[in-house]
N, CA, C and O atoms as a DFTB+ gen file, in Angstrom:
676 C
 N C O
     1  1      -7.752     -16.575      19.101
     2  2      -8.784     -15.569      18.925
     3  2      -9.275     -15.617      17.473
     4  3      -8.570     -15.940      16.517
     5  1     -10.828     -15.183      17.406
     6  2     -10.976     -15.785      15.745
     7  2     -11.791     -14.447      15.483
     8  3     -12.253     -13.676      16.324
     9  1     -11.850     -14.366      14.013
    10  2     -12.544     -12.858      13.757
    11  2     -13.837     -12.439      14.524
    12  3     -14.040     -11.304      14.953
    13  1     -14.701     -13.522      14.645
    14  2     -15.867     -12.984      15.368
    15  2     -15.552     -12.306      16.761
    16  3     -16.051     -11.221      17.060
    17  1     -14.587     -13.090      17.711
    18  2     -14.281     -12.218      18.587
    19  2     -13.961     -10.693      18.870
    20  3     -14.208      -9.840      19.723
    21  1     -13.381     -10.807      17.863
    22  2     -12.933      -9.215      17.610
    23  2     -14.006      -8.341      16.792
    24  3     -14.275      -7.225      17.235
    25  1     -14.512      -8.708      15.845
    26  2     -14.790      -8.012      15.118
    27  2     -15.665      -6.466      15.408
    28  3     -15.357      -5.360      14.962
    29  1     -16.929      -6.849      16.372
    30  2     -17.424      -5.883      16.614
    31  2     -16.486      -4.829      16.886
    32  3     -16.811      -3.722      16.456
    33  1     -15.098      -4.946      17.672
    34  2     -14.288      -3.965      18.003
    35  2     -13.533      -3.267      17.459
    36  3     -12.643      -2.541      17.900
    37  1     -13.994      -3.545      16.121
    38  2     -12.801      -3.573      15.179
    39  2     -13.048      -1.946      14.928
    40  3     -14.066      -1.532      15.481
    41  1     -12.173      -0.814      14.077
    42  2     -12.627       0.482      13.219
    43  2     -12.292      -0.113      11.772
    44  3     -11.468      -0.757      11.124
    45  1     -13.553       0.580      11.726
    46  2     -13.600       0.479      10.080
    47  2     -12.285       1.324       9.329
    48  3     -11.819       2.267       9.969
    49  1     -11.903       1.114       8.471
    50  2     -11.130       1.612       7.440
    51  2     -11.662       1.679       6.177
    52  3     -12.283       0.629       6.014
    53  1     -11.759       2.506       5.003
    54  2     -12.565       2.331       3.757
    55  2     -11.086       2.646       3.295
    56  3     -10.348       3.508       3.772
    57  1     -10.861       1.932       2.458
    58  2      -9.723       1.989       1.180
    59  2      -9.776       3.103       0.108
    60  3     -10.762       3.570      -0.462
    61  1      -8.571       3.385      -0.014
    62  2      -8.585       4.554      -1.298
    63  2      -9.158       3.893      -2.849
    64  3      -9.311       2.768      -3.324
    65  1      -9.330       5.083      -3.222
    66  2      -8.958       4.263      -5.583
    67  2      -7.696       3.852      -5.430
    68  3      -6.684       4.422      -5.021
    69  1      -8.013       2.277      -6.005
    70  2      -6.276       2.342      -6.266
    71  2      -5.171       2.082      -5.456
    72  3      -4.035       1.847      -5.868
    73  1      -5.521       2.128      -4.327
    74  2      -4.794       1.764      -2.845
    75  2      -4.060       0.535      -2.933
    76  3      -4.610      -0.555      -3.093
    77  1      -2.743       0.711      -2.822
    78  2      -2.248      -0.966      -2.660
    79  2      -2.668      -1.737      -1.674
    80  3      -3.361      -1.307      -0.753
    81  1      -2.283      -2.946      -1.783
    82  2      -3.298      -3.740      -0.660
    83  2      -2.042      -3.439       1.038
    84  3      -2.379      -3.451       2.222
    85  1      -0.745      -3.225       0.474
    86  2       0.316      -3.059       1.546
    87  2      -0.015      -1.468       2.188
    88  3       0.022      -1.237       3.396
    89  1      -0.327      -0.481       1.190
    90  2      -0.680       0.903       2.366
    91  2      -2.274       0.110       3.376
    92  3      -2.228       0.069       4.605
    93  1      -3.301      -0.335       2.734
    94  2      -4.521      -0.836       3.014
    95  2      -4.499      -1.358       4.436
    96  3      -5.077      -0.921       5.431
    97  1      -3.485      -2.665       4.253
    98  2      -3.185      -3.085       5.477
    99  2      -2.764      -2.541       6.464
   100  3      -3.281      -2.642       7.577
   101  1      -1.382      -1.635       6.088
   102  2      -0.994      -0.745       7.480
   103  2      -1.828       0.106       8.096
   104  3      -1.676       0.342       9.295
   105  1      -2.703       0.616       7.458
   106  2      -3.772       1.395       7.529
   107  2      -4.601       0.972       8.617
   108  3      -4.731       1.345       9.783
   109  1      -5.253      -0.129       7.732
   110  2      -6.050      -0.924       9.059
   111  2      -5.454      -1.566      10.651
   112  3      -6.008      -1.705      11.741
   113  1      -4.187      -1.832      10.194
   114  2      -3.479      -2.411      11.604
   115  2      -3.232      -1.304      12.119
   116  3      -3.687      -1.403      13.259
   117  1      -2.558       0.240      11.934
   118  2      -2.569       0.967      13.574
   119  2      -3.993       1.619      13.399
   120  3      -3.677       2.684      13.928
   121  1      -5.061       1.767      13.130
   122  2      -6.110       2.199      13.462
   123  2      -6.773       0.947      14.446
   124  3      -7.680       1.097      15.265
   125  1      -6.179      -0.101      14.178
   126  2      -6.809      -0.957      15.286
   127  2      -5.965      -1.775      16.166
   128  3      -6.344      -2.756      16.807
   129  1      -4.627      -1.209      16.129
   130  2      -3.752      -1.645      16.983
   131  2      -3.106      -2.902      16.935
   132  3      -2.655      -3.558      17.874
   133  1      -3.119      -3.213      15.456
   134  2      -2.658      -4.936      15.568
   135  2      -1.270      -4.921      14.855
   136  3      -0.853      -3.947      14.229
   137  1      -0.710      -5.896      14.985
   138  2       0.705      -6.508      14.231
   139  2       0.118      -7.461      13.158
   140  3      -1.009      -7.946      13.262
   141  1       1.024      -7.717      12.036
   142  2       0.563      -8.463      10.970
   143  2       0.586      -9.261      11.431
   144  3      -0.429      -9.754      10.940
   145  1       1.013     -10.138      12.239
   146  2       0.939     -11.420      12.793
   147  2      -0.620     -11.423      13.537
   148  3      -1.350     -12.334      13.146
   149  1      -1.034     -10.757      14.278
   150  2      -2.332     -11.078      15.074
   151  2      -3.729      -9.957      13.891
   152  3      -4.868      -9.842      14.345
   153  1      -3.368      -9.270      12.460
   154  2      -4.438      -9.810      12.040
   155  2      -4.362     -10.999      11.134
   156  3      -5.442     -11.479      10.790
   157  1      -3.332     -11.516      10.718
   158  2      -3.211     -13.163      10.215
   159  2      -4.037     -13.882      11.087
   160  3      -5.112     -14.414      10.811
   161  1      -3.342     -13.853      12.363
   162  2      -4.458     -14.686      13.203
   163  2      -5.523     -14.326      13.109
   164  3      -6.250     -15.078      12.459
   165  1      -6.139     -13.103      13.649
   166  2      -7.248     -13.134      13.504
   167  2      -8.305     -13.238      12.180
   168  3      -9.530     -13.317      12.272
   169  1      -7.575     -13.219      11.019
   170  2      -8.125     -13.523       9.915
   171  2      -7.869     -14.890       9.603
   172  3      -7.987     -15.297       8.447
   173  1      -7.484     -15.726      10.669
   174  2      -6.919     -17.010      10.137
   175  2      -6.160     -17.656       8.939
   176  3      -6.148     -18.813       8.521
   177  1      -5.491     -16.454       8.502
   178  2      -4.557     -16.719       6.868
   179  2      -2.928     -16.808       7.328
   180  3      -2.098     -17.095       6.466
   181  1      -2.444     -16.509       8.936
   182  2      -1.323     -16.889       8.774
   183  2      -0.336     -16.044       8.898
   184  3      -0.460     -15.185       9.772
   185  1       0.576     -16.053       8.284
   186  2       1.660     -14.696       8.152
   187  2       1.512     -14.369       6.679
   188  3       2.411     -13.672       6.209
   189  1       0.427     -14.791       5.778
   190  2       0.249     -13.781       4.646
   191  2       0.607     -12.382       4.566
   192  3       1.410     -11.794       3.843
   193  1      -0.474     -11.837       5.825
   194  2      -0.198     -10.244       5.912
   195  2       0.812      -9.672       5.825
   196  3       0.881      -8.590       5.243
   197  1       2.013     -10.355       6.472
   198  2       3.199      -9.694       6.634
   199  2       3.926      -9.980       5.647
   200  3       4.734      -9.109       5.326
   201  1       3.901     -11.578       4.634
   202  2       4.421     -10.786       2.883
   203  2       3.446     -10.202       2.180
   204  3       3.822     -10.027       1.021
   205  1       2.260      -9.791       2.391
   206  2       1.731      -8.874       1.578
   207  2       1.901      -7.820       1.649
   208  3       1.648      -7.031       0.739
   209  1       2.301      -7.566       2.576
   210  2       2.276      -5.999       2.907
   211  2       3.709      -5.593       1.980
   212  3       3.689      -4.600       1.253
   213  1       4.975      -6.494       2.096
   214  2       6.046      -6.246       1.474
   215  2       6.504      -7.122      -0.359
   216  3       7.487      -7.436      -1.032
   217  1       4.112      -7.176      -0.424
   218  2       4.424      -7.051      -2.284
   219  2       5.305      -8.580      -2.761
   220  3       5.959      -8.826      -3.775
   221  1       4.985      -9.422      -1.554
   222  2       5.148     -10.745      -2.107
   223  2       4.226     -11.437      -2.003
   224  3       3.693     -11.874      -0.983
   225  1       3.810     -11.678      -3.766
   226  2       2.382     -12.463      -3.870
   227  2       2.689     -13.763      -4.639
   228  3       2.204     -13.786      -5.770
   229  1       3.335     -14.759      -4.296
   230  2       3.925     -15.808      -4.851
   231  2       3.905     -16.915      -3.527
   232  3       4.893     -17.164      -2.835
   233  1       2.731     -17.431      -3.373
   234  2       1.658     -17.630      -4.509
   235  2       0.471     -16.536      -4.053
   236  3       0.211     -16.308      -2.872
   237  1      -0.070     -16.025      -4.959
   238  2      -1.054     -15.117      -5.460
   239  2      -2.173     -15.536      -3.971
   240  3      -2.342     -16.717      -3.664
   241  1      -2.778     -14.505      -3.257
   242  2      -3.898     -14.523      -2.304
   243  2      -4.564     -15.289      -3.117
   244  3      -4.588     -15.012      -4.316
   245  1      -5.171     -16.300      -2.657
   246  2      -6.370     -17.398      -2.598
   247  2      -7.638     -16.663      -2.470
   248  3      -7.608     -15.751      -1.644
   249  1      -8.994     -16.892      -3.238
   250  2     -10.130     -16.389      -2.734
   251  2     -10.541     -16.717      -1.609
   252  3     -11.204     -15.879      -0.999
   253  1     -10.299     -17.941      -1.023
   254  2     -10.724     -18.162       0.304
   255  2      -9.510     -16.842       1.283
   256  3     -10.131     -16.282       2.186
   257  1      -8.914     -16.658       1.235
   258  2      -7.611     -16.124       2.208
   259  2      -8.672     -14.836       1.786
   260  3      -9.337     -14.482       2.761
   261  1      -8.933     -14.143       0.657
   262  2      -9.467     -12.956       0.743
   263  2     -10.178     -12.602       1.649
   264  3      -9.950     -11.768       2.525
   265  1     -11.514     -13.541       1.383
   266  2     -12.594     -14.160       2.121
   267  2     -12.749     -13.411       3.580
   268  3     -13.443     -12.585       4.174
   269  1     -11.685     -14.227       3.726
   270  2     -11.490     -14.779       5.244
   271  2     -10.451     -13.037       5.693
   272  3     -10.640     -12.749       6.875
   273  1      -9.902     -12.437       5.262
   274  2      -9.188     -11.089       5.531
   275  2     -10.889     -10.098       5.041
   276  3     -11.430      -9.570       6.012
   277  1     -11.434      -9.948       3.998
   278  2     -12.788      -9.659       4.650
   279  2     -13.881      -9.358       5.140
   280  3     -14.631      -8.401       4.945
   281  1     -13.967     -10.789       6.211
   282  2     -14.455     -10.269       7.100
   283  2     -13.668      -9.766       8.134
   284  3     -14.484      -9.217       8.875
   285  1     -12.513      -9.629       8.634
   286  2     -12.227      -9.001       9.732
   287  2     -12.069      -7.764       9.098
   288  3     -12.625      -6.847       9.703
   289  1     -11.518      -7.466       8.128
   290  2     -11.408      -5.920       7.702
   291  2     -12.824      -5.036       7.547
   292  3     -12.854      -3.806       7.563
   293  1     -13.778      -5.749       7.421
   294  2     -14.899      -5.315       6.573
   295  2     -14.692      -4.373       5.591
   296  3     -14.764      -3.145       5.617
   297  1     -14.450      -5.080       4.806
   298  2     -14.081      -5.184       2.801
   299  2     -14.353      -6.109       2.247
   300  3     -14.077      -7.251       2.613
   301  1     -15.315      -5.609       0.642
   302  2     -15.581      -7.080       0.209
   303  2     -14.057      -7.183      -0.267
   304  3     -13.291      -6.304      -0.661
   305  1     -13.895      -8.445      -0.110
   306  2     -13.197      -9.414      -1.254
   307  2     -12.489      -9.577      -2.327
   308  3     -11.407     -10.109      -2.573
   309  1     -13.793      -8.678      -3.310
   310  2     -13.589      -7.875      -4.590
   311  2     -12.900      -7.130      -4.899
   312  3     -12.239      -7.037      -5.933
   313  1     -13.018      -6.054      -3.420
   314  2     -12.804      -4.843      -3.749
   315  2     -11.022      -5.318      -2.820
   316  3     -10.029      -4.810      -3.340
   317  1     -10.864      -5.935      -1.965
   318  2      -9.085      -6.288      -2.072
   319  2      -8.429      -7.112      -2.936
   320  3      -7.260      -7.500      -2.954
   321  1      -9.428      -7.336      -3.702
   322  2      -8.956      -8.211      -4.959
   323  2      -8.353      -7.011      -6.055
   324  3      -7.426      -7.014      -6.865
   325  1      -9.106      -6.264      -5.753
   326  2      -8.566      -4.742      -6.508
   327  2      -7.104      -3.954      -6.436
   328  3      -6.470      -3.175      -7.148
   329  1      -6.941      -4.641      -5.112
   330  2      -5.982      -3.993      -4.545
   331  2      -4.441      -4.480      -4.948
   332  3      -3.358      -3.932      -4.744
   333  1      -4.826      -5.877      -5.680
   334  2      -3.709      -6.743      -5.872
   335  2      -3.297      -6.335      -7.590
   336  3      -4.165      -5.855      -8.319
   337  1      -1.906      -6.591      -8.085
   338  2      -1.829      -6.796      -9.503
   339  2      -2.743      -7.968     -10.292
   340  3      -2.960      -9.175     -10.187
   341  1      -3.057      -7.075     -10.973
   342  2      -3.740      -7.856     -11.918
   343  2      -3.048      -9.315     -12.431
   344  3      -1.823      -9.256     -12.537
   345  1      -3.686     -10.653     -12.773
   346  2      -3.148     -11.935     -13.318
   347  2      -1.533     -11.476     -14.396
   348  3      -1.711     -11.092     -15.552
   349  1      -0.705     -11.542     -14.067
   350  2      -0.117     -11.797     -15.079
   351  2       0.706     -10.788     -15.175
   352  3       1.811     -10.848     -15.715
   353  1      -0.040      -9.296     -14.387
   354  2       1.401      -8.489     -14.249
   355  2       2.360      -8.539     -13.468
   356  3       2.071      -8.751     -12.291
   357  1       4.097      -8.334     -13.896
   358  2       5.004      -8.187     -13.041
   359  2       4.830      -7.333     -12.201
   360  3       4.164      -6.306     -12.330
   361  1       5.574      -7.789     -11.030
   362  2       5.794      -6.369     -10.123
   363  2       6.939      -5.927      -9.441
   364  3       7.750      -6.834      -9.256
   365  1       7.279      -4.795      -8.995
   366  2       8.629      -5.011      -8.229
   367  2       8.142      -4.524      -7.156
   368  3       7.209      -3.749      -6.945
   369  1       9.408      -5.453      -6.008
   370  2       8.896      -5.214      -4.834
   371  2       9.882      -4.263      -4.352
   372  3       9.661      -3.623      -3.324
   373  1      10.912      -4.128      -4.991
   374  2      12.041      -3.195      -4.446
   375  2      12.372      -2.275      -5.570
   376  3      12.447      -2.937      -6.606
   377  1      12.628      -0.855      -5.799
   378  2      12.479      -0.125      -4.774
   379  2      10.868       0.474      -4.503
   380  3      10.177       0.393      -5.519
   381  1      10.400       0.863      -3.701
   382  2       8.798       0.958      -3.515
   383  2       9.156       2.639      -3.887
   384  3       9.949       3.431      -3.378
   385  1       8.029       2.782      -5.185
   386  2       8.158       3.730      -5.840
   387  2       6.854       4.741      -5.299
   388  3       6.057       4.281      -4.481
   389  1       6.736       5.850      -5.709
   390  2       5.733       6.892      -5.467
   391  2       5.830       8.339      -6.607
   392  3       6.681       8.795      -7.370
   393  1       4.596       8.655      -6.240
   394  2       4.375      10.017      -7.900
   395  2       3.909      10.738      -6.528
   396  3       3.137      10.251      -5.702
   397  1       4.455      11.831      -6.468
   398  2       4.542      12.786      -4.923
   399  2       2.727      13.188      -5.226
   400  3       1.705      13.053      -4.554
   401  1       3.056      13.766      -6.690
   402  2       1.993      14.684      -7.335
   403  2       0.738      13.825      -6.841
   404  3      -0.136      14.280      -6.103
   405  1       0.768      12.356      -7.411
   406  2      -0.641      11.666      -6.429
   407  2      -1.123      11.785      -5.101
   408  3      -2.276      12.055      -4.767
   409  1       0.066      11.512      -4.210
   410  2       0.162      11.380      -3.353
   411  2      -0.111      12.536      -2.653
   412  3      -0.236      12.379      -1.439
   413  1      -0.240      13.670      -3.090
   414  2      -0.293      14.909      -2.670
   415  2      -2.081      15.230      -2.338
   416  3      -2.638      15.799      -1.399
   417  1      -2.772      14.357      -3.983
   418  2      -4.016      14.577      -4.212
   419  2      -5.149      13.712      -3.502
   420  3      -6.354      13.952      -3.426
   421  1      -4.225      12.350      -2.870
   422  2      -4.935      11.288      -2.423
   423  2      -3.683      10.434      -1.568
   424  3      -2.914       9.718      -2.210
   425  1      -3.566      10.560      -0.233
   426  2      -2.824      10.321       0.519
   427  2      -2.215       8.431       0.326
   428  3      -2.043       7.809       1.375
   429  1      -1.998       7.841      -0.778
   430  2      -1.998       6.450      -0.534
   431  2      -0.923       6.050      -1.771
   432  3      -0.509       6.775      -2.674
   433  1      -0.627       4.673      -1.495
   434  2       0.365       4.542      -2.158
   435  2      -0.894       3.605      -3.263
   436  3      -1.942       2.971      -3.135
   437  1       0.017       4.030      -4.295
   438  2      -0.991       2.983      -5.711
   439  2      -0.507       1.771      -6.009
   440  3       0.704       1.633      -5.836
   441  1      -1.105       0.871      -6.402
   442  2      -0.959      -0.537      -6.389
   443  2       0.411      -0.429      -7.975
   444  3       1.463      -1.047      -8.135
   445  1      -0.317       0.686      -8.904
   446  2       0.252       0.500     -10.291
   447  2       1.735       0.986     -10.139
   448  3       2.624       0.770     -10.963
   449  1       1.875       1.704      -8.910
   450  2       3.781       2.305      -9.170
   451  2       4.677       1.258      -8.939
   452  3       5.880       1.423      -8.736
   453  1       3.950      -0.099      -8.975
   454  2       4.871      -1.231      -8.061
   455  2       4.768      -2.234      -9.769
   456  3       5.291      -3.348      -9.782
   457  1       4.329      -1.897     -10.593
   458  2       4.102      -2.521     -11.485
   459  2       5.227      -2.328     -12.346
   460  3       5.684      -1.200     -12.535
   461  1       5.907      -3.782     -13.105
   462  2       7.246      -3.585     -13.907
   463  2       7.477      -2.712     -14.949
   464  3       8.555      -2.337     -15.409
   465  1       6.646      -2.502     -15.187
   466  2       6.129      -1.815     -16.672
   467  2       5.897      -0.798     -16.596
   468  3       5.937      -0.285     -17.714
   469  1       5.383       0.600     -15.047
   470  2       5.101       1.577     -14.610
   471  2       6.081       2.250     -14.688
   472  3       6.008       2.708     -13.547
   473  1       7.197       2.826     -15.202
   474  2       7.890       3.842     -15.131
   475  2       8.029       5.553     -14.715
   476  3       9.028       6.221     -14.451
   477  1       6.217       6.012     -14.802
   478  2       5.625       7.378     -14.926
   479  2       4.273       7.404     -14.533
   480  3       3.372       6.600     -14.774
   481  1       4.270       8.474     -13.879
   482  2       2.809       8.461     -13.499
   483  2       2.386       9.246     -15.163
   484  3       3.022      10.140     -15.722
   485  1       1.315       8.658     -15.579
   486  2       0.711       8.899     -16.907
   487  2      -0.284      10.389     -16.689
   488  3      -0.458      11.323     -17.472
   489  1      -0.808      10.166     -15.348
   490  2      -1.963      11.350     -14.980
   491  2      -0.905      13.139     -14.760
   492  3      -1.264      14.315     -14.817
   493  1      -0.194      12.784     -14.627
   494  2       0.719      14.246     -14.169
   495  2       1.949      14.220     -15.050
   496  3       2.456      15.307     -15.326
   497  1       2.725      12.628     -15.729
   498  2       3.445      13.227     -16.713
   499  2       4.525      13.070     -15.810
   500  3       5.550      13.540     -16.304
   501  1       4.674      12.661     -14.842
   502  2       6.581      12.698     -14.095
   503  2       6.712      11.426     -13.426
   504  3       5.930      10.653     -12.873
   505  1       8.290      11.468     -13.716
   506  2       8.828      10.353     -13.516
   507  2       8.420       9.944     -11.668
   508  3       8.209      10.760     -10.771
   509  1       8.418       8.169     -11.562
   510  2       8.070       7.869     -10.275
   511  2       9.360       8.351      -9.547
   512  3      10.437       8.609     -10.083
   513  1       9.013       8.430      -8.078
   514  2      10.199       8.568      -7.070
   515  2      10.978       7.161      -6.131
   516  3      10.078       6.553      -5.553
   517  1      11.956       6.717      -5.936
   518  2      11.844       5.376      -5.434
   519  2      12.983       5.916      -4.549
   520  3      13.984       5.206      -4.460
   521  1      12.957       6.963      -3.954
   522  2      14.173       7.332      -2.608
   523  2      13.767       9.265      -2.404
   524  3      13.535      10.162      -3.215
   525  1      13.834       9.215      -1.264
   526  2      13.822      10.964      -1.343
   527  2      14.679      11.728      -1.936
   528  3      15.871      11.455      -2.085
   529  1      14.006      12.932      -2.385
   530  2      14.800      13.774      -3.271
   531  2      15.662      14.692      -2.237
   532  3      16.722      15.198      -2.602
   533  1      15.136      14.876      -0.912
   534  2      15.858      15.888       0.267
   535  2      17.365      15.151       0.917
   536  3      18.370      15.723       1.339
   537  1      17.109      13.894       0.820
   538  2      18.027      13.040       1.534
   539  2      18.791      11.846       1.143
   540  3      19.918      11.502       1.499
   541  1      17.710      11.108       0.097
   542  2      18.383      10.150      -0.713
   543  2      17.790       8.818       0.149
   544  3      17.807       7.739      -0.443
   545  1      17.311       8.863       1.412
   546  2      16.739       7.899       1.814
   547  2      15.663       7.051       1.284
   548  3      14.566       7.598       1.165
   549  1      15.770       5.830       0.946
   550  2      14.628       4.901       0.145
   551  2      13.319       4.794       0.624
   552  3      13.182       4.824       1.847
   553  1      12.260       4.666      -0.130
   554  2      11.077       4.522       1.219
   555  2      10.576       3.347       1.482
   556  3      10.568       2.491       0.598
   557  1      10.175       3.144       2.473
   558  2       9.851       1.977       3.199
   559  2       8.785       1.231       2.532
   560  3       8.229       1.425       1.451
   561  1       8.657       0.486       3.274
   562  2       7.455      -0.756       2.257
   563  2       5.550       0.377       2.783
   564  3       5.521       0.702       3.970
   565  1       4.621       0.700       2.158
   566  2       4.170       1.336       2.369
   567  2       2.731       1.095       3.705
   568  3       1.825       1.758       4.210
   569  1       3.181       0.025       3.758
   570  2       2.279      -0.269       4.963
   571  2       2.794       0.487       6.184
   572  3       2.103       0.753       7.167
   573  1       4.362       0.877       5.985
   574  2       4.560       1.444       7.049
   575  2       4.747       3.066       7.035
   576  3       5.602       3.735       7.615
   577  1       3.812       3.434       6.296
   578  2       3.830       5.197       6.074
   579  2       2.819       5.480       6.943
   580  3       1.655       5.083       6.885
   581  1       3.428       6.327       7.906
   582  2       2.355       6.743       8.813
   583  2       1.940       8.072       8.829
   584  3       0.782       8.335       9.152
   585  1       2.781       8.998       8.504
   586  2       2.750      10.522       8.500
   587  2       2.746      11.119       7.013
   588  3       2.782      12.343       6.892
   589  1       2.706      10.370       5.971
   590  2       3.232      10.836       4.269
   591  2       4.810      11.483       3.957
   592  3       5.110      12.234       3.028
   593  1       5.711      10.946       5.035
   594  2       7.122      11.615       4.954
   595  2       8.185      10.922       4.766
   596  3       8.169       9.699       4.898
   597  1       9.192      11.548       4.453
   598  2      10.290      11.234       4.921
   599  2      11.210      10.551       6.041
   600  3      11.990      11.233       6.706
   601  1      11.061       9.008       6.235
   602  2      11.270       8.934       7.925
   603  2      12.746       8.924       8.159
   604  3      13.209       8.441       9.193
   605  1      13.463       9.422       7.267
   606  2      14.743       9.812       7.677
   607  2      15.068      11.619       8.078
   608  3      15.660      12.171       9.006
   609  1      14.355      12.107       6.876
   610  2      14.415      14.047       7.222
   611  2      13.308      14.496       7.299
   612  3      13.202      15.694       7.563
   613  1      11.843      13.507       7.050
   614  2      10.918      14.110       7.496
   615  2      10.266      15.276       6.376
   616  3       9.439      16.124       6.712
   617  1      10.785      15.134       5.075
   618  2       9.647      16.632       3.785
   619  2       8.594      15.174       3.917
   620  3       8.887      14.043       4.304
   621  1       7.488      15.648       3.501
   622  2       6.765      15.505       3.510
   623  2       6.410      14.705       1.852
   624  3       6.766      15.324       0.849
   625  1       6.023      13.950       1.764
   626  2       5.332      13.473       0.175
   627  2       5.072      14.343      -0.576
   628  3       5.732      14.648      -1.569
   629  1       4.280      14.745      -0.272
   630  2       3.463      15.695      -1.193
   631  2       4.478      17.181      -1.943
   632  3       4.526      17.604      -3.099
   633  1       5.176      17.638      -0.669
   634  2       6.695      18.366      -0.921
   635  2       7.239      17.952      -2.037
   636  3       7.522      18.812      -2.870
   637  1       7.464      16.821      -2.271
   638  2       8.239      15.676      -3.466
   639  2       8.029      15.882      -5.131
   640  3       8.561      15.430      -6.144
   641  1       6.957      16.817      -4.823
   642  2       6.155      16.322      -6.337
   643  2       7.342      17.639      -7.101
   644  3       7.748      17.269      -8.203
   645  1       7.883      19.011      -6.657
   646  2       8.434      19.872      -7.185
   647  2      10.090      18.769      -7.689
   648  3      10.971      19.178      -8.445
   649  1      10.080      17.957      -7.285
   650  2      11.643      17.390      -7.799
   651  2      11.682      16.328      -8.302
   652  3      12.644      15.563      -8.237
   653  1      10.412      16.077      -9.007
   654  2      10.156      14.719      -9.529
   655  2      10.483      15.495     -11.097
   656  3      10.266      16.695     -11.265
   657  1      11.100      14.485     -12.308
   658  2      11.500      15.180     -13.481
   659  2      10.298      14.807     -14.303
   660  3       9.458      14.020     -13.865
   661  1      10.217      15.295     -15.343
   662  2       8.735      14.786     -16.399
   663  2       9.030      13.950     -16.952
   664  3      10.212      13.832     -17.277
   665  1       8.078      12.995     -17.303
   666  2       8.111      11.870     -17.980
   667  2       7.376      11.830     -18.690
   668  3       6.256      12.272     -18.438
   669  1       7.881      10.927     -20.666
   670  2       7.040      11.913     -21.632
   671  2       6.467       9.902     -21.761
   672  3       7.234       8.949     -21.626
   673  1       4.987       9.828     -22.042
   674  2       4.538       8.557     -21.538
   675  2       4.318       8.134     -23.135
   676  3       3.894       7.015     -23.425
């Protein structure tokens, strides 16, 4: 199956500010019902999707692979080029961090809390979160946040932001 087939059928998704390209993707796959494997296929890039989503960019998305993800997403290019770390910054892929306080204001995970060097969200001043504060459970890779919670006890993200400590930047 190749993007044109699908595409008309596709739902649109518009990306957050700032959106990692791994919430982006999950995003778009259950609004349109796919597995990373069949939009690889259908974007013809492969099983990219499924290490991108889990923040392994080694080797770095290709402009053609953008390209080609898209058009089936309908997104420029550019703008998932946005979505990626910048040339040259580290990143970590483990533990997948979050600032509740963002997350509270704009439902998405940010590309920058995954960044080596990110310690604090700078806009609110508190330290990132990289496990729940209710339970201690880690959070998942963010493509797979479906509800903004806890998928072990279920508080909610946004809940999170009262037990996050300050961070002086």
């Amino acid at each position: 199956m190749k993007a044109e087939d699908i595409q008309p059928w596709l739902f649109r998704v518009e990306p957050y500010e700032g959106e990692s390209l791994s919430h982006f993707l999950g995003r778009f796959r259950r609004a349109n019902e796919l597995t990373p494997t069949g939009l690889g296929k259908a974007a013809g890039i492969g099983g990219a999707v499924a290490r991108w989503e889990k923040f392994r960019f080694n080797p770095p998305p290709s402009r053609q692979q953008l390209e080609a993800l898209a058009i089936v997403v309908g997104v420029e290019a550019d703008r998932l080029e946005q979505m990626l770390p910048p040339a040259g910054e580290g990143m970590k892929m483990e533990p997948i961090r979050l600032c509740a306080a963002c997350y509270a204001e704009s439902p998405c995970h940010k590309i920058e809390w995954q960044f080596q060097v990110t310690q604090g969200c700078k806009r609110h001043q508190l330290r990132l979160l990289s496990e729940c504060p209710n339970c201690g459970a880690r959070f998942k890779v963010p493509a797979l946040w479906v509800d903004g919670w806890c998928q072990r006890c279920f508080m909610p993200f946004a809940e999170m932001t009262s037990k996050q400590k300050l961070f002086y930047c």
